[in-house]
CSV table of C-alpha atoms in Angstrom, one decimal:
chain,number,residue,atom,x,y,z
F,1,MET,CA,123.4,73.8,40.4
F,2,THR,CA,126.3,75.0,38.3
F,3,GLU,CA,126.2,75.0,34.5
F,4,ILE,CA,127.5,71.8,32.9
F,5,LEU,CA,129.0,71.9,29.4
F,6,THR,CA,128.0,69.3,26.8
F,7,VAL,CA,131.2,68.0,25.2
F,8,ALA,CA,131.5,66.5,21.7
F,9,GLY,CA,127.8,65.7,21.7
F,10,ASP,CA,127.8,62.9,24.2
F,11,SER,CA,129.9,63.8,27.3
F,12,ARG,CA,129.6,66.4,30.1
F,13,LEU,CA,132.2,68.7,31.6
F,14,LEU,CA,132.0,70.9,34.7
F,15,ALA,CA,134.5,73.4,35.9
F,16,ASN,CA,134.7,72.9,39.7
F,17,PRO,CA,132.8,75.8,41.2
F,18,ASP,CA,134.6,75.4,44.5
F,19,LEU,CA,138.1,75.3,43.2
F,20,ASP,CA,140.5,77.4,45.2
F,21,ARG,CA,144.0,77.3,43.7
F,22,THR,CA,145.3,79.7,46.3
F,23,LEU,CA,144.6,77.3,49.1
F,24,PRO,CA,147.8,75.8,50.5
F,25,TYR,CA,148.2,72.1,51.0
F,26,GLY,CA,148.2,72.5,54.8
F,27,PRO,CA,147.9,70.3,57.9
F,28,GLU,CA,144.2,69.5,57.2
F,29,GLN,CA,145.0,68.1,53.8
F,30,ARG,CA,148.2,66.3,54.9
F,31,ALA,CA,146.2,64.5,57.6
F,32,ILE,CA,144.4,62.8,54.7
F,33,LEU,CA,147.3,62.2,52.3
F,34,SER,CA,150.8,63.5,52.2
F,35,LEU,CA,154.1,63.2,50.3
F,36,GLU,CA,155.7,61.8,53.4
F,37,GLY,CA,153.0,59.1,53.5
F,38,GLY,CA,153.4,58.4,49.8
F,39,ARG,CA,157.2,58.0,50.1
F,40,ALA,CA,156.6,55.5,53.0
F,41,ALA,CA,154.2,53.6,50.9
F,42,HIS,CA,156.7,53.5,48.0
F,43,ALA,CA,159.5,52.3,50.3
F,44,ALA,CA,157.2,49.4,51.5
F,45,ILE,CA,155.7,48.4,48.2
F,46,SER,CA,159.0,48.6,46.3
F,47,ALA,CA,160.4,46.0,48.7
F,48,TRP,CA,157.7,43.4,47.7
F,49,ASP,CA,158.7,40.5,45.5
F,50,GLY,CA,158.0,41.2,41.8
F,51,TYR,CA,157.9,45.0,42.2
F,52,ALA,CA,158.8,47.1,39.2
F,53,PRO,CA,157.6,50.5,38.1
F,54,THR,CA,154.9,50.3,35.5
F,55,PRO,CA,155.8,51.9,32.1
F,56,LEU,CA,155.0,55.5,31.2
F,57,LEU,CA,154.0,55.3,27.5
F,58,SER,CA,154.1,58.1,25.0
F,59,PHE,CA,151.3,58.3,22.5
F,60,ASP,CA,152.6,60.7,19.8
F,61,ALA,CA,150.0,60.0,17.2
F,62,LEU,CA,147.1,60.6,19.7
F,63,ALA,CA,148.8,63.8,20.8
F,64,ARG,CA,148.9,65.1,17.3
F,65,GLU,CA,145.2,64.2,16.9
F,66,ALA,CA,144.3,65.9,20.2
F,67,GLY,CA,146.3,69.0,19.3
F,68,VAL,CA,148.5,68.8,22.4
F,69,ALA,CA,152.3,68.6,22.8
F,70,SER,CA,152.3,65.1,24.4
F,71,ILE,CA,150.2,62.4,25.9
F,72,LEU,CA,151.8,60.2,28.6
F,73,TYR,CA,150.0,57.1,29.7
F,74,LYS,CA,150.9,55.3,33.0
F,75,HIS,CA,150.1,51.7,32.0
F,76,GLU,CA,149.1,49.5,35.0
F,77,ALA,CA,148.3,46.3,33.0
F,78,HIS,CA,151.3,44.4,34.6
F,79,ARG,CA,151.3,45.8,38.1
F,80,PHE,CA,152.4,42.7,40.1
F,81,VAL,CA,150.1,39.9,39.0
F,82,LEU,CA,146.9,41.9,39.4
F,83,LYS,CA,146.8,43.9,36.1
F,84,SER,CA,145.6,46.9,38.1
F,85,PHE,CA,146.8,49.9,40.1
F,86,LYS,CA,144.6,48.5,42.9
F,87,ALA,CA,147.5,46.3,44.0
F,88,LEU,CA,149.1,49.5,45.4
F,89,GLY,CA,146.1,50.2,47.7
F,90,GLY,CA,144.3,47.2,49.1
F,91,ALA,CA,147.4,45.0,49.6
F,92,TYR,CA,149.3,47.9,51.2
F,93,ALA,CA,146.4,48.6,53.6
F,94,VAL,CA,146.4,44.9,54.6
F,95,GLU,CA,150.1,45.0,55.2
F,96,ARG,CA,149.7,48.1,57.4
F,97,LEU,CA,146.9,46.5,59.3
F,98,VAL,CA,148.9,43.4,60.1
F,99,ALA,CA,151.9,45.5,61.1
F,100,GLY,CA,149.8,47.6,63.4
F,101,ARG,CA,148.4,44.5,65.1
F,102,GLY,CA,151.7,42.7,65.2
F,103,SER,CA,150.2,39.5,63.9
F,104,ALA,CA,147.8,38.1,61.3
F,105,GLU,CA,146.4,35.6,63.8
F,106,GLY,CA,142.6,35.7,64.0
F,107,LEU,CA,142.3,38.5,61.5
F,108,THR,CA,139.6,38.4,58.8
F,109,VAL,CA,139.4,41.3,56.3
F,110,THR,CA,136.4,42.1,54.1
F,111,CYS,CA,135.5,44.6,51.5
F,112,ALA,CA,133.1,45.3,48.7
F,113,THR,CA,134.4,45.5,45.1
F,114,ASP,CA,133.6,45.8,41.4
F,115,GLY,CA,136.6,43.5,40.9
F,116,ASN,CA,140.0,45.1,41.1
F,117,HIS,CA,140.0,46.3,44.7
F,118,GLY,CA,138.7,43.0,46.0
F,119,ARG,CA,141.4,41.2,44.0
F,120,ALA,CA,144.1,43.4,45.6
F,121,VAL,CA,142.8,42.8,49.1
F,122,ALA,CA,142.6,39.0,48.5
F,123,TRP,CA,146.1,39.0,47.1
F,124,GLY,CA,147.4,41.0,50.0
F,125,ALA,CA,145.6,38.8,52.5
F,126,ARG,CA,147.1,35.7,51.0
F,127,ARG,CA,150.6,37.2,51.1
F,128,LEU,CA,150.2,37.6,54.9
F,129,GLY,CA,148.1,34.6,55.8
F,130,VAL,CA,144.9,36.5,56.5
F,131,ARG,CA,141.4,35.3,55.8
F,132,ALA,CA,139.5,37.4,53.3
F,133,VAL,CA,135.7,37.6,52.6
F,134,ILE,CA,134.9,39.7,49.5
F,135,TYR,CA,131.5,41.1,48.6
F,136,VAL,CA,130.4,41.6,45.0
F,137,HIS,CA,127.2,42.9,43.6
F,138,GLU,CA,124.9,41.1,41.1
F,139,THR,CA,126.4,42.5,37.9
F,140,VAL,CA,130.1,41.8,38.7
F,141,SER,CA,131.3,39.4,36.0
F,142,GLU,CA,132.2,35.8,36.7
F,143,GLY,CA,135.7,36.4,35.3
F,144,ARG,CA,136.3,39.1,38.0
F,145,THR,CA,134.9,37.0,40.8
F,146,ASP,CA,136.9,34.0,39.7
F,147,ALA,CA,140.0,36.1,39.8
F,148,ILE,CA,139.3,37.1,43.4
F,149,ALA,CA,138.6,33.5,44.5
F,150,ALA,CA,141.9,32.4,42.9
F,151,TYR,CA,143.7,34.2,45.7
F,152,GLY,CA,141.9,32.1,48.4
F,153,ALA,CA,139.2,34.6,49.3
F,154,GLU,CA,135.6,33.7,49.9
F,155,VAL,CA,133.4,35.6,47.5
F,156,ARG,CA,129.8,36.5,48.4
F,157,ARG,CA,127.5,37.9,45.8
F,158,VAL,CA,124.6,40.2,47.0
F,159,PRO,CA,121.7,41.9,45.1
F,160,GLY,CA,121.9,45.5,44.0
F,161,ASN,CA,124.8,47.7,43.0
F,162,TYR,CA,128.3,48.5,44.4
F,163,ASP,CA,127.0,50.6,47.2
F,164,ASP,CA,124.7,47.7,48.3
F,165,ALA,CA,127.8,45.5,48.4
F,166,VAL,CA,129.5,48.1,50.6
F,167,ARG,CA,126.7,48.0,53.1
F,168,ALA,CA,126.6,44.2,53.1
F,169,SER,CA,130.3,44.0,53.8
F,170,ALA,CA,130.0,46.6,56.6
F,171,GLU,CA,127.1,44.7,58.2
F,172,ALA,CA,129.0,41.4,58.0
F,173,ALA,CA,132.1,43.0,59.6
F,174,ALA,CA,130.1,44.4,62.5
F,175,ALA,CA,128.3,41.1,63.1
F,176,ASN,CA,131.5,38.9,62.9
F,177,GLY,CA,134.3,41.2,64.2
F,178,TRP,CA,136.0,41.4,60.8
F,179,THR,CA,138.0,44.3,59.6
F,180,ILE,CA,136.9,46.3,56.6
F,181,VAL,CA,139.6,47.2,54.1
F,182,SER,CA,137.7,49.6,51.9
F,183,ASP,CA,138.8,52.1,49.3
F,184,THR,CA,135.9,54.4,50.3
F,185,SER,CA,135.3,56.1,53.6
F,186,TRP,CA,132.3,57.2,55.7
F,187,PRO,CA,131.7,58.8,59.1
F,188,GLY,CA,133.6,56.8,61.7
F,189,TYR,CA,135.6,54.8,59.1
F,190,ASP,CA,138.6,56.6,57.6
F,191,LEU,CA,141.9,55.3,58.8
F,192,ILE,CA,142.2,52.3,56.5
F,193,PRO,CA,141.0,54.2,53.4
F,194,ARG,CA,143.8,56.6,54.0
F,195,ASP,CA,146.3,53.8,53.7
F,196,VAL,CA,144.6,52.5,50.6
F,197,MET,CA,144.7,55.9,48.9
F,198,GLN,CA,148.3,56.5,50.2
F,199,GLY,CA,149.4,53.4,48.3
F,200,TYR,CA,148.0,54.9,45.1
F,201,ALA,CA,150.3,57.8,45.4
F,202,VAL,CA,153.1,55.5,44.4
F,203,LEU,CA,151.8,56.0,40.8
F,204,GLY,CA,152.7,59.7,41.0
F,205,ILE,CA,156.1,59.1,42.6
F,206,GLU,CA,157.0,56.7,39.8
F,207,ALA,CA,155.7,58.9,37.1
F,208,GLU,CA,157.7,61.9,38.3
F,209,ALA,CA,160.9,59.7,38.5
F,210,GLN,CA,160.1,58.6,34.9
F,211,GLY,CA,160.2,62.2,33.7
F,212,ALA,CA,156.5,63.2,33.8
F,213,ARG,CA,156.1,67.0,34.0
F,214,PRO,CA,152.4,67.4,33.0
F,215,THR,CA,150.4,70.6,32.6
F,216,HIS,CA,147.2,68.5,32.7
F,217,VAL,CA,146.2,65.2,34.4
F,218,PHE,CA,143.1,63.2,33.3
F,219,VAL,CA,142.3,60.6,36.0
F,220,GLN,CA,139.4,58.2,36.7
F,221,GLY,CA,136.7,58.9,39.3
F,222,GLY,CA,135.0,56.0,41.0
F,223,VAL,CA,134.7,56.8,44.7
F,224,GLY,CA,137.5,59.3,44.1
F,225,GLY,CA,140.5,57.5,45.7
F,226,ILE,CA,142.9,57.5,42.8
F,227,ALA,CA,142.0,61.0,41.8
F,228,ALA,CA,142.6,62.3,45.4
F,229,ALA,CA,145.9,60.5,45.5
F,230,ILE,CA,147.2,62.0,42.3
F,231,LEU,CA,145.8,65.4,43.3
F,232,SER,CA,147.6,65.2,46.7
F,233,TRP,CA,150.9,64.5,45.0
F,234,THR,CA,150.6,67.4,42.6
F,235,TRP,CA,149.1,69.9,45.1
F,236,GLU,CA,151.6,69.3,47.9
F,237,SER,CA,154.5,69.3,45.4
F,238,PHE,CA,153.6,72.3,43.2
F,239,GLY,CA,150.8,74.2,45.0
F,240,ALA,CA,149.0,76.7,42.8
F,241,ASP,CA,151.3,75.8,39.9
F,242,ARG,CA,150.2,72.2,39.8
F,243,PRO,CA,148.7,70.6,36.7
F,244,VAL,CA,145.1,71.1,35.8
F,245,LEU,CA,143.4,67.9,37.1
F,246,VAL,CA,140.3,66.6,35.4
F,247,VAL,CA,138.3,63.7,37.0
F,248,VAL,CA,136.6,61.4,34.5
F,249,GLU,CA,133.6,59.1,35.3
F,250,PRO,CA,131.1,56.9,33.5
F,251,ASP,CA,127.9,58.9,32.6
F,252,ARG,CA,125.9,56.3,34.5
F,253,ALA,CA,127.9,56.6,37.7
F,254,ALA,CA,129.0,60.2,37.9
F,255,CYS,CA,128.8,60.8,41.6
F,256,LEU,CA,131.7,63.2,41.8
F,257,LEU,CA,130.5,65.4,38.9
F,258,GLU,CA,127.0,65.5,40.5
F,259,SER,CA,128.6,66.3,43.9
F,260,ALA,CA,130.5,69.2,42.3
F,261,ALA,CA,127.4,70.4,40.5
F,262,ALA,CA,125.4,70.3,43.8
F,263,ARG,CA,128.4,71.9,45.7
F,264,ARG,CA,128.2,69.2,48.3
F,265,TRP,CA,128.9,65.5,48.8
F,266,THR,CA,126.0,63.7,47.1
F,267,THR,CA,125.1,60.3,45.7
F,268,VAL,CA,123.6,59.0,42.4
F,269,GLY,CA,121.2,56.1,42.3
F,270,GLY,CA,120.2,53.5,39.8
F,271,ASP,CA,121.9,50.3,38.8
F,272,LEU,CA,125.1,52.1,37.8
F,273,ASP,CA,125.4,49.7,34.9
F,274,THR,CA,128.5,50.6,32.8
F,275,ILE,CA,131.2,48.6,31.1
F,276,MET,CA,133.6,50.7,33.2
F,277,ALA,CA,132.9,48.3,36.1
F,278,GLY,CA,135.7,49.6,38.3
F,279,LEU,CA,134.1,53.1,38.3
F,280,ALA,CA,130.5,52.0,38.9
F,281,CYS,CA,130.2,53.8,42.2
F,282,GLY,CA,127.2,55.9,43.3
F,283,GLU,CA,128.7,57.3,46.6
F,284,PRO,CA,132.0,59.3,46.8
F,285,SER,CA,134.5,58.6,49.4
F,286,GLU,CA,134.2,61.4,52.0
F,287,LEU,CA,137.9,61.5,52.5
F,288,ALA,CA,138.6,61.8,48.7
F,289,TRP,CA,135.9,64.4,48.3
F,290,ALA,CA,137.5,66.5,51.1
F,291,LEU,CA,140.5,66.9,48.8
F,292,LEU,CA,138.7,67.0,45.4
F,293,SER,CA,136.1,69.5,46.3
F,294,PRO,CA,138.5,72.4,46.8
F,295,GLY,CA,141.4,71.0,44.6
F,296,ALA,CA,140.2,69.4,41.4
F,297,ASP,CA,139.9,71.7,38.4
F,298,ALA,CA,137.0,69.9,36.6
F,299,PHE,CA,134.8,66.9,36.5
F,300,MET,CA,133.8,65.0,33.4
F,301,ASP,CA,131.6,62.1,32.4
F,302,ILE,CA,131.7,59.9,29.3
F,303,PRO,CA,129.5,57.2,27.8
F,304,ASP,CA,130.5,53.6,27.5
F,305,GLY,CA,131.0,53.9,23.8
F,306,ARG,CA,134.0,56.3,24.2
F,307,ALA,CA,135.7,53.8,26.6
F,308,ALA,CA,135.2,51.0,24.1
F,309,ASP,CA,136.4,53.0,21.2
F,310,THR,CA,139.5,54.0,23.2
F,311,MET,CA,140.2,50.4,24.1
F,312,ARG,CA,140.2,49.5,20.4
F,313,ARG,CA,142.4,52.5,19.5
F,314,LEU,CA,145.0,51.5,22.1
F,315,ALA,CA,144.8,47.8,20.9
F,316,ASP,CA,145.8,49.1,17.5
F,317,LEU,CA,148.8,50.7,19.2
F,318,GLY,CA,149.7,47.4,20.8
F,319,VAL,CA,148.4,48.4,24.3
F,320,ALA,CA,145.9,46.1,26.1
F,321,ALA,CA,143.9,48.4,28.4
F,322,GLY,CA,140.7,47.6,30.3
F,323,GLU,CA,137.4,49.4,30.3
F,324,SER,CA,138.0,51.5,33.4
F,325,GLY,CA,141.7,51.9,32.6
F,326,VAL,CA,141.0,54.0,29.5
F,327,ALA,CA,138.5,56.4,31.0
F,328,GLY,CA,140.9,59.3,31.6
F,329,LEU,CA,142.3,59.0,28.0
F,330,ALA,CA,138.8,58.8,26.6
F,331,GLY,CA,137.9,61.9,28.4
F,332,LEU,CA,140.9,63.8,27.1
F,333,MET,CA,140.2,62.9,23.5
F,334,ALA,CA,136.6,64.0,23.8
F,335,ALA,CA,137.6,67.3,25.5
F,336,ALA,CA,140.4,67.9,23.0
F,337,ALA,CA,137.9,67.6,20.1
F,338,ASP,CA,135.6,70.3,21.5
F,339,PRO,CA,136.6,74.0,21.3
F,340,ALA,CA,134.7,75.1,24.3
F,341,ALA,CA,136.2,72.3,26.4
F,342,ARG,CA,139.7,73.1,25.2
F,343,ALA,CA,139.2,76.7,26.3
F,344,LEU,CA,137.7,75.8,29.6
F,345,LEU,CA,140.6,73.4,30.4
F,346,ARG,CA,143.3,75.6,28.8
F,347,LEU,CA,144.3,72.7,26.5
F,348,ASP,CA,146.5,73.9,23.6
F,349,ALA,CA,149.4,72.9,21.5
F,350,THR,CA,151.8,73.3,24.4
F,351,SER,CA,149.9,71.0,26.8
F,352,ARG,CA,151.6,68.0,28.2
F,353,VAL,CA,148.9,65.5,29.4
F,354,LEU,CA,149.3,62.6,31.8
F,355,CYS,CA,146.6,59.9,31.7
F,356,ILE,CA,146.4,57.2,34.4
F,357,GLY,CA,145.8,53.8,32.7
F,358,THR,CA,144.5,52.1,35.8
F,359,GLU,CA,144.0,48.6,34.5
F,360,GLY,CA,144.8,46.1,31.8
F,361,ALA,CA,142.4,43.4,30.6
F,362,THR,CA,141.2,42.4,34.1
F,363,ASP,CA,138.3,40.4,32.6
F,364,PRO,CA,139.7,38.6,29.5
F,365,THR,CA,136.2,37.6,28.2
F,366,ILE,CA,134.9,41.2,28.3
F,367,TYR,CA,138.1,42.5,26.8
F,368,ARG,CA,137.9,40.1,23.8
F,369,LYS,CA,134.2,40.9,23.3
F,370,ILE,CA,135.0,44.6,23.0
F,371,VAL,CA,138.3,44.6,21.2
F,372,GLY,CA,137.9,41.4,19.1
F,373,ARG,CA,141.3,40.1,20.2
F,374,SER,CA,142.7,38.9,23.5
F,375,ALA,CA,145.2,41.0,25.4
F,376,GLU,CA,147.9,38.4,24.7
F,377,GLU,CA,147.2,38.7,21.0
F,378,VAL,CA,147.3,42.5,21.1
F,379,GLU,CA,150.6,42.5,22.9
F,380,ARG,CA,152.0,39.7,20.7
F,381,ASP,CA,151.0,41.4,17.5
F,382,ALA,CA,152.8,44.6,18.7
F,383,ALA,CA,156.1,42.7,19.5
């Protein structure tokens, strides 16, 4: 095990013991994710009805508080109609699947979800006339399941946590001849997750076009897909000169941090109960881990309270951001307040930080409970 730093009294930070910044982004890495693949995804997705780049917000007051030069926040609250970056992944993978088959006839797609990925797969399936069966675990909120069903998918709830839902979806696919469209990978299943993650790279392409030139990136963990996509964009573009990348997870579902500490792919157990529902994952994607293990600079976890506090801080700024969406920013603010963490991450007054705000208020009931106002009220009050 490698030493883990306690940050600001309630969070943990681990410098990646296997980081190798001299490693080039070579054929092995490009076989997983590539700039070429990202540009192809951007060309396809930007042609969809309703496409528009999501805004890149600047939080000057938070930057002063954090003692950094700037904080940019890629705000995904209005990505298509889904309020989440997941629209870039699941829906794109469904489109690639149908194109590869030449037809949607007879196709049923399935996946497990904490909410946003299943919603994206269901939306993508409806766009193309594909049947979708989505598996959720027992603690996924009714608001999130209703949002999935609204796009015509059949939603099946199973006991256990997210990883139990993954297994249930895989078993049903094998028994019924369905196709899994998952944002995680495992031995023998990796082609479609590549498409999902490649769609996420659109975030990086947009941010660069919008002027982002970060020295640091704080990005959510989960199974690792979005973190790997952002890492691939910066690594292939800038090599050893890429920004410092910090992966942030809930403290109750820190499978990537624990994998880094163990210096091997590993899992965490338990009910994974966190308000950051989109990050409640106990098993990393093996594809994502293949990039993050040598390429991410650090791994961090935060308690639920920091996510909730950050949601309220952003609401005061007129920004409605969901529980999982604020994790990267919450991690940054915790690290910036801790001298040892600042030193480890080389955060200083010249640092330009990019945070990925992966979702808006995807469950309106939970959002109002935490913030005290609806997302619509937050945005209206700021107008």
